[in-house]
Coordinates of C-alpha atoms in Angstrom, one line a residue:
X1 CA -8.7 26.2 -12.9
X2 CA -8.5 22.7 -11.5
X3 CA -8.4 21.2 -15.0
X4 CA -5.8 23.7 -16.2
X5 CA -3.5 23.0 -13.3
X6 CA -3.6 19.2 -13.8
X7 CA -3.1 19.5 -17.5
X8 CA 0.0 21.4 -16.8
X9 CA 1.2 18.9 -14.2
X10 CA 0.3 15.7 -16.0
X11 CA 3.8 15.3 -17.6
X12 CA 5.4 16.1 -14.3
X13 CA 3.3 13.4 -12.5
X14 CA 4.3 10.8 -15.1
X15 CA 8.0 11.6 -14.9
X16 CA 8.3 12.2 -11.2
X17 CA 5.9 9.7 -9.8
X18 CA 4.7 6.9 -12.1
X19 CA 8.0 6.3 -13.9
X20 CA 10.0 6.1 -10.7
X21 CA 10.4 3.9 -7.6
X22 CA 7.8 6.1 -5.9
X23 CA 5.1 5.0 -8.3
X24 CA 6.1 1.4 -8.1
X25 CA 5.9 1.5 -4.3
X26 CA 2.5 3.2 -4.3
X27 CA 1.1 0.5 -6.6
X28 CA 2.7 -2.3 -4.6
X29 CA 1.2 -1.1 -1.3
X30 CA -2.3 -0.7 -2.9
X31 CA -2.1 -4.2 -4.3
X32 CA -1.0 -5.6 -1.0
X33 CA -3.8 -3.8 0.9
X34 CA -6.5 -4.9 -1.6
X35 CA -5.3 -8.5 -1.5
X36 CA -5.3 -8.5 2.3
X37 CA -9.0 -7.8 2.3
X38 CA -9.8 -10.2 -0.5
X39 CA -11.2 -7.5 -2.7
X40 CA -10.5 -9.4 -5.8
X41 CA -12.6 -12.5 -5.0
X42 CA -15.4 -11.4 -7.3
X43 CA -15.9 -8.7 -9.9
X44 CA -16.8 -5.3 -8.3
X45 CA -18.3 -2.1 -9.8
X46 CA -15.6 0.5 -9.1
X47 CA -15.7 4.3 -9.4
X48 CA -12.3 5.9 -9.6
X49 CA -12.6 9.6 -8.8
X50 CA -9.6 11.6 -10.0
X51 CA -8.3 8.6 -11.9
X52 CA -5.4 10.5 -13.4
X53 CA -3.6 8.4 -16.0
X54 CA -5.4 5.3 -14.8
X55 CA -2.5 3.2 -13.6
X56 CA -4.2 1.5 -10.7
X57 CA -7.6 1.4 -12.5
X58 CA -6.0 -0.6 -15.2
X59 CA -4.6 -3.1 -12.7
X60 CA -8.1 -3.5 -11.2
X61 CA -9.6 -3.9 -14.7
X62 CA -7.2 -6.7 -15.4
X63 CA -8.5 -8.5 -12.4
X64 CA -12.0 -8.5 -13.8
X65 CA -13.6 -5.5 -12.1
X66 CA -15.8 -3.0 -13.9
X67 CA -14.3 0.4 -13.9
X68 CA -15.8 3.9 -14.2
X69 CA -13.1 6.6 -14.4
X70 CA -13.7 10.3 -13.6
X71 CA -10.9 12.7 -14.4
X72 CA -11.2 16.5 -14.8
X73 CA -7.9 17.0 -16.8
X74 CA -8.4 16.1 -20.4
X75 CA -4.8 15.2 -21.1
X76 CA -4.7 12.7 -18.2
X77 CA -8.0 11.2 -19.2
X78 CA -6.7 10.7 -22.8
X79 CA -3.6 8.9 -21.5
X80 CA -5.8 6.6 -19.4
X81 CA -8.1 5.9 -22.4
X82 CA -5.1 5.1 -24.6
X83 CA -3.6 2.8 -22.0
X84 CA -6.8 0.8 -21.6
X85 CA -7.2 0.6 -25.4
X86 CA -3.7 -0.7 -25.8
X87 CA -4.3 -3.4 -23.2
X88 CA -7.6 -4.4 -24.7
X89 CA -9.5 -3.4 -21.5
X90 CA -12.9 -1.9 -21.2
X91 CA -14.0 0.9 -18.9
X92 CA -16.3 3.9 -18.8
X93 CA -14.6 7.3 -19.0
X94 CA -16.0 10.7 -18.0
X95 CA -14.2 14.0 -18.5
X96 CA -15.7 15.4 -15.2
X97 CA -14.7 16.6 -11.8
X98 CA -16.0 15.7 -8.4
X99 CA -18.3 18.7 -8.4
X100 CA -19.9 17.6 -11.6
X101 CA -20.7 14.0 -10.6
X102 CA -24.4 14.6 -9.9
X103 CA -25.5 15.4 -13.5
X104 CA -23.9 12.1 -14.7
X105 CA -26.7 10.1 -12.9
X106 CA -24.3 7.3 -11.9
X107 CA -25.5 4.3 -9.9
X108 CA -24.1 3.2 -6.5
X109 CA -20.8 1.3 -6.6
X110 CA -19.2 -1.6 -4.6
X111 CA -16.0 0.3 -4.3
X112 CA -14.8 3.9 -4.7
X113 CA -11.1 4.7 -5.2
X114 CA -9.7 8.2 -4.7
X115 CA -6.0 8.2 -4.8
X116 CA -3.9 11.4 -4.3
X117 CA -6.8 13.6 -5.2
X118 CA -8.6 14.8 -2.0
X119 CA -5.6 16.9 -1.0
X120 CA -6.0 19.0 -4.2
X121 CA -9.5 20.2 -3.2
X122 CA -9.8 23.7 -1.7
X123 CA -12.2 22.1 0.8
X124 CA -11.5 18.4 1.2
X125 CA -14.7 17.7 3.2
X126 CA -16.7 18.2 0.0
X127 CA -15.4 14.9 -1.2
X128 CA -17.4 13.0 1.5
X129 CA -20.6 15.1 0.8
X130 CA -20.5 14.4 -2.9
X131 CA -18.9 10.9 -3.3
X132 CA -20.4 8.9 -0.4
X133 CA -24.0 8.8 -1.8
X134 CA -22.5 6.8 -4.8
X135 CA -21.1 4.1 -2.4
X136 CA -23.3 1.1 -1.5
X137 CA -23.9 0.3 2.2
X138 CA -21.1 -2.1 3.1
X139 CA -19.1 -0.8 0.2
X140 CA -15.4 0.1 0.4
X141 CA -13.6 3.4 0.0
X142 CA -9.9 3.4 -0.9
X143 CA -8.5 6.8 0.1
X144 CA -4.9 7.5 -0.6
X145 CA -3.8 11.0 0.6
X146 CA -0.9 13.3 1.1
X147 CA 0.0 13.3 4.8
X148 CA 0.2 16.8 6.4
X149 CA 2.2 15.5 9.4
X150 CA 4.7 13.9 7.0
X151 CA 5.1 17.3 5.2
X152 CA 5.7 19.1 8.5
X153 CA 8.3 16.5 9.7
X154 CA 10.1 16.6 6.3
X155 CA 10.5 20.4 6.6
X156 CA 11.5 20.2 10.2
X157 CA 14.4 17.9 9.5
X158 CA 15.5 20.1 6.6
X159 CA 15.5 23.1 8.9
X160 CA 12.7 25.0 7.1
X161 CA 11.4 26.4 10.4
X162 CA 10.0 29.6 8.9
X163 CA 7.9 27.5 6.5
X164 CA 6.6 25.4 9.5
X165 CA 5.9 28.3 11.8
X166 CA 4.1 30.1 9.0
X167 CA 1.7 27.1 8.9
X168 CA 0.7 27.5 5.3
X169 CA 1.4 24.2 3.6
X170 CA -0.4 24.7 0.3
X171 CA 2.0 24.0 -2.6
X172 CA 3.3 26.7 -5.0
X173 CA 2.0 26.9 -8.6
X174 CA 3.7 24.1 -10.7
X175 CA 4.6 22.2 -7.6
X176 CA 3.6 18.6 -6.8
X177 CA 2.9 19.6 -3.2
X178 CA -0.9 19.7 -3.0
X179 CA -2.9 22.7 -1.9
X180 CA -4.6 21.0 1.1
X181 CA -2.4 18.3 2.7
X182 CA -4.6 16.1 4.9
X183 CA -4.2 15.8 8.7
X184 CA -4.9 12.2 9.8
X185 CA -6.6 13.5 12.9
X186 CA -9.0 15.7 10.8
X187 CA -9.7 12.7 8.5
X188 CA -10.5 10.4 11.4
X189 CA -13.1 13.0 12.5
X190 CA -14.7 12.9 9.0
X191 CA -14.6 9.1 9.0
X192 CA -16.7 9.1 12.2
X193 CA -19.0 11.9 11.0
X194 CA -19.9 10.3 7.7
X195 CA -20.5 6.8 9.1
X196 CA -17.4 5.1 7.9
X197 CA -15.2 2.5 9.5
X198 CA -11.4 2.2 9.1
X199 CA -10.6 -1.4 8.2
X200 CA -6.9 -1.1 7.1
X201 CA -4.3 1.5 6.9
X202 CA -0.8 1.7 5.5
X203 CA 2.0 4.3 5.1
X204 CA 3.6 5.0 1.7
X205 CA 7.2 6.2 1.8
X206 CA 7.5 5.8 5.5
X207 CA 11.3 6.3 5.5
X208 CA 12.5 6.5 1.8
X209 CA 12.1 10.3 1.5
X210 CA 14.2 10.9 4.6
X211 CA 17.2 8.8 3.5
X212 CA 20.6 10.4 2.6
X213 CA 20.9 10.3 -1.2
X214 CA 24.1 8.1 -1.0
X215 CA 22.4 5.6 1.3
X216 CA 19.3 5.5 -1.0
X217 CA 21.4 4.9 -4.1
X218 CA 23.5 2.0 -2.8
X219 CA 20.4 -0.1 -2.1
X220 CA 18.5 -1.9 -4.8
X221 CA 14.8 -1.1 -5.6
X222 CA 13.9 -4.6 -4.6
X223 CA 15.4 -4.2 -1.1
X224 CA 13.8 -0.7 -0.7
X225 CA 10.4 -2.2 -1.8
X226 CA 10.7 -5.1 0.7
X227 CA 11.5 -2.9 3.6
X228 CA 8.9 -0.2 2.8
X229 CA 6.3 -2.9 2.5
X230 CA 7.3 -4.3 5.9
X231 CA 7.2 -1.0 7.8
X232 CA 4.2 0.4 6.0
X233 CA 1.9 -1.7 8.1
X234 CA 3.5 -0.7 11.5
X235 CA 1.4 2.1 13.0
X236 CA 4.4 3.6 14.8
X237 CA 6.1 4.3 11.5
X238 CA 3.1 5.7 9.6
X239 CA 3.0 9.0 11.4
X240 CA 5.6 10.7 9.2
X241 CA 4.9 8.8 5.9
X242 CA 4.6 10.9 2.8
X243 CA 1.2 9.4 1.9
X244 CA -1.3 7.3 3.8
X245 CA -3.7 4.7 2.4
X246 CA -6.9 4.1 4.4
X247 CA -9.4 1.5 3.4
X248 CA -12.8 2.3 4.7
X249 CA -16.2 0.6 4.9
X250 CA -19.6 2.4 4.7
X251 CA -21.6 1.2 7.7

């Protein structure tokens, strides 16, 4: 079911996210956050869970890190493998889901990345139960997730009151809206429960999605990028961001 859905959405993700300003912004903020914590000082063993088409994993591989990619959708995994091959980069690829990690007998890693995946799980807490044993003590977890509060705010300003009052925010079939948008308050509780420490956080699309189309179009991508990068680190503007990026450390 999970694999089938993502095979169907893979083309849509590529067109609507990775080939647009939204994708460029996501990668730019990830790069900024990783650099801010000096995560490229030495080669790290990295497990990318829900690697998709491998866009950010490829950036990490180019910096000398050792990548293991886990992806349940065959079409997405094939795209990732092709991209790595075309760039002459090495990595280990598994056609597997979060739930099937255990039979792979993987080692512990210095860093785990999970970007825009946890919100597609029927029960997001299972991520921590399954993934954290594969993270070394003192290791880092890069968690990028779809912000439930941003989704509510977006629908409020569009006047979708029935949708908000209904309180059911799981996306429709074929939609890029995930089935389990993540509440930052809920996630903070999981961070404490599972012995993690939040060391950096950023918003992604803190204002861009709320701009009038005419205003958005008259501004260059470079100016949008500069302004989003500036405000993404300000806590007061992160509340309604479309996505949030939390970098965590295992204590």
